[in-house]
Coordinates of C-alpha atoms in Angstrom, one line a residue:
M968 CA -6.0 -9.0 0.5
R969 CA -5.4 -11.1 3.2
E970 CA -1.9 -11.5 1.8
A971 CA -1.7 -7.6 2.1
L972 CA -2.6 -7.5 5.6
E973 CA -0.2 -10.2 6.4
E974 CA 2.3 -7.7 4.8
A975 CA 1.1 -5.2 7.0
K976 CA 1.5 -7.1 10.2
I977 CA 5.3 -7.7 9.1
A978 CA 5.7 -3.7 8.9
A979 CA 4.2 -3.4 12.2
S980 CA 6.6 -5.7 13.8
L981 CA 9.5 -3.4 12.6
G982 CA 7.7 -0.5 14.1
E983 CA 6.5 0.6 10.7
A984 CA 3.0 2.1 9.5
P985 CA 1.1 -1.3 8.9
I986 CA 0.5 -0.8 5.5
G987 CA 0.9 -3.9 2.8
A988 CA 0.8 -4.6 -0.6
V989 CA 0.4 -7.7 -2.9
I990 CA 0.7 -7.7 -6.7
V991 CA -1.1 -10.6 -8.6
Q992 CA -0.7 -11.8 -12.2
D993 CA -3.0 -14.5 -13.4
G994 CA -3.8 -15.8 -9.9
R995 CA -0.1 -15.5 -8.7
I996 CA 1.5 -13.1 -6.5
V997 CA 4.1 -11.8 -8.3
G998 CA 5.3 -8.7 -5.7
R999 CA 4.9 -8.3 -1.8
G1000 CA 5.9 -5.2 -0.3
H1001 CA 5.3 -3.7 3.3
N1002 CA 6.4 -0.2 4.7
K1003 CA 9.8 -0.1 5.3
T1004 CA 10.6 4.2 5.3
E1005 CA 11.9 3.9 8.7
T1006 CA 14.0 0.7 8.4
D1007 CA 15.7 1.6 5.3
K1008 CA 15.9 5.7 6.1
D1009 CA 14.0 5.8 2.4
P1010 CA 10.7 8.0 2.3
T1011 CA 10.3 5.8 -1.2
C1012 CA 10.1 2.6 0.6
H1013 CA 5.9 2.0 0.5
A1014 CA 4.4 -1.1 0.6
E1015 CA 3.1 -0.3 -2.8
M1016 CA 6.5 0.9 -4.4
N1017 CA 8.5 -2.1 -3.1
A1018 CA 5.5 -4.6 -4.1
I1019 CA 6.1 -2.7 -7.7
R1020 CA 9.7 -3.1 -7.9
Q1021 CA 9.7 -6.9 -6.7
A1022 CA 7.1 -7.6 -9.3
A1023 CA 9.0 -5.4 -12.2
K1024 CA 12.1 -7.6 -11.4
K1025 CA 10.2 -10.9 -11.3
L1026 CA 8.5 -10.2 -14.7
G1027 CA 11.5 -8.4 -16.4
G1028 CA 10.2 -5.3 -17.2
W1029 CA 8.7 -2.2 -15.7
R1030 CA 5.2 -2.7 -17.3
L1031 CA 3.1 -4.9 -15.1
P1032 CA 0.8 -6.2 -17.8
R1033 CA -2.7 -8.0 -16.1
C1034 CA -1.6 -7.2 -13.0
S1035 CA -3.6 -6.1 -9.9
M1036 CA -2.6 -4.4 -6.9
Y1037 CA -4.3 -5.3 -3.4
V1038 CA -3.2 -2.5 -0.8
T1039 CA -4.8 -2.2 3.1
L1040 CA -4.6 1.8 2.8
E1041 CA -5.2 3.9 -0.3
P1042 CA -2.4 5.0 -2.0
C1043 CA -0.6 8.3 -1.8
S1044 CA 0.0 10.5 -4.7
M1045 CA 3.7 9.0 -5.0
C1046 CA 2.3 5.5 -5.2
A1047 CA -0.5 6.1 -7.3
G1048 CA 1.6 7.9 -9.9
A1049 CA 3.9 4.8 -9.7
I1050 CA 0.3 2.3 -10.2
V1051 CA -0.3 4.5 -13.4
L1052 CA 3.1 4.1 -14.5
A1053 CA 3.6 0.3 -14.0
R1054 CA 0.2 -0.3 -16.1
I1055 CA -1.6 -1.9 -13.3
E1056 CA -4.9 -3.0 -14.5
R1057 CA -7.2 -3.0 -11.4
L1058 CA -6.4 -1.9 -7.5
Y1059 CA -8.4 -3.2 -4.7
I1060 CA -8.1 -0.6 -1.6
G1061 CA -8.8 -1.8 2.0
T1062 CA -9.4 1.4 3.8
L1063 CA -9.4 5.0 2.5
D1064 CA -7.1 7.7 3.4
P1065 CA -8.8 11.2 4.1
K1066 CA -5.8 12.7 4.7
S1067 CA -3.4 11.7 1.7
G1068 CA -5.5 9.2 -0.3
A1069 CA -4.9 9.7 -4.0
C1070 CA -6.9 7.2 -5.4
L1071 CA -10.3 8.2 -4.5
S1072 CA -10.2 10.6 -1.1
L1073 CA -8.0 14.0 -2.1
R1074 CA -7.8 13.2 -5.8
S1075 CA -7.9 10.7 -8.4
I1076 CA -4.8 10.4 -10.1
V1077 CA -5.1 6.4 -11.1
T1078 CA -8.6 7.4 -12.9
D1079 CA -7.4 10.7 -14.3
E1080 CA -8.7 10.8 -18.5
R1081 CA -5.8 13.2 -18.8
L1082 CA -3.2 10.2 -18.3
N1083 CA -2.3 7.7 -20.6
H1084 CA -3.6 4.8 -18.4
R1085 CA -6.4 4.4 -16.1
V1086 CA -6.8 1.8 -13.3
E1087 CA -9.7 0.3 -12.0
V1088 CA -10.4 1.1 -8.3
T1089 CA -12.5 -1.1 -5.8
A1090 CA -12.3 0.1 -2.2
G1091 CA -13.5 -1.0 1.0
V1092 CA -12.0 -4.9 0.7
L1093 CA -11.7 -6.5 4.0
Q1094 CA -12.1 -2.3 5.4
E1095 CA -12.7 -3.5 9.2
E1096 CA -9.3 -5.5 9.2
C1097 CA -7.3 -3.0 7.4
S1098 CA -8.5 -0.1 9.2
G1099 CA -8.2 -1.7 12.5
L1100 CA -4.6 -2.9 12.4
L1101 CA -4.1 1.1 11.4
K1102 CA -5.9 2.4 14.4
D1103 CA -4.4 -0.2 16.6
F1104 CA -0.8 0.8 15.6
F1105 CA -1.5 4.3 15.9
K1106 CA -3.2 3.9 19.1
Q1107 CA 0.1 2.6 20.5
L1108 CA 2.3 4.8 19.3
R1109 CA 0.4 7.5 20.9
K1110 CA 0.2 5.6 24.3
K1111 CA 4.2 4.9 24.2
K1112 CA 5.0 8.7 23.6
T1113 CA 2.5 9.7 26.5
T1114 CA 4.1 7.5 29.2
T1115 CA 7.6 7.6 30.6
P1116 CA 10.3 5.5 30.1
E1117 CA 9.6 4.3 33.7
E1118 CA 6.1 3.3 32.8
Q1119 CA 7.4 1.5 29.2

């Protein structure tokens, strides 16, 4: 999760929502990603999607056997679906997302028994650090929106 937090900090430095993800197979990182939706002007460039793309390229296939994902914020429905499709085995979440989380909060796509693959989920990994990074980022963003250009 510490590596995912480092990815989240990269996103924040780019002005992106500070969310990071890493994918680990057999003890080594095979994919990493951070949010790039604003940078790339692409709504699919979430941290999880970027990490999955990198891992699939590195491993040479769309299935990611024996892989675990560590992500700082609970994945949305798009990312949860991609996690299932990639056959990721375990998902470690830093902090939950009550507004759009699709792994535990609003719904649970990754454990839905109607799907052909289910993911083992653990939440609350380094929760304070993950939550704090997001809270600080959005606090600063709100502060910038309420100040005039002269005050900045």
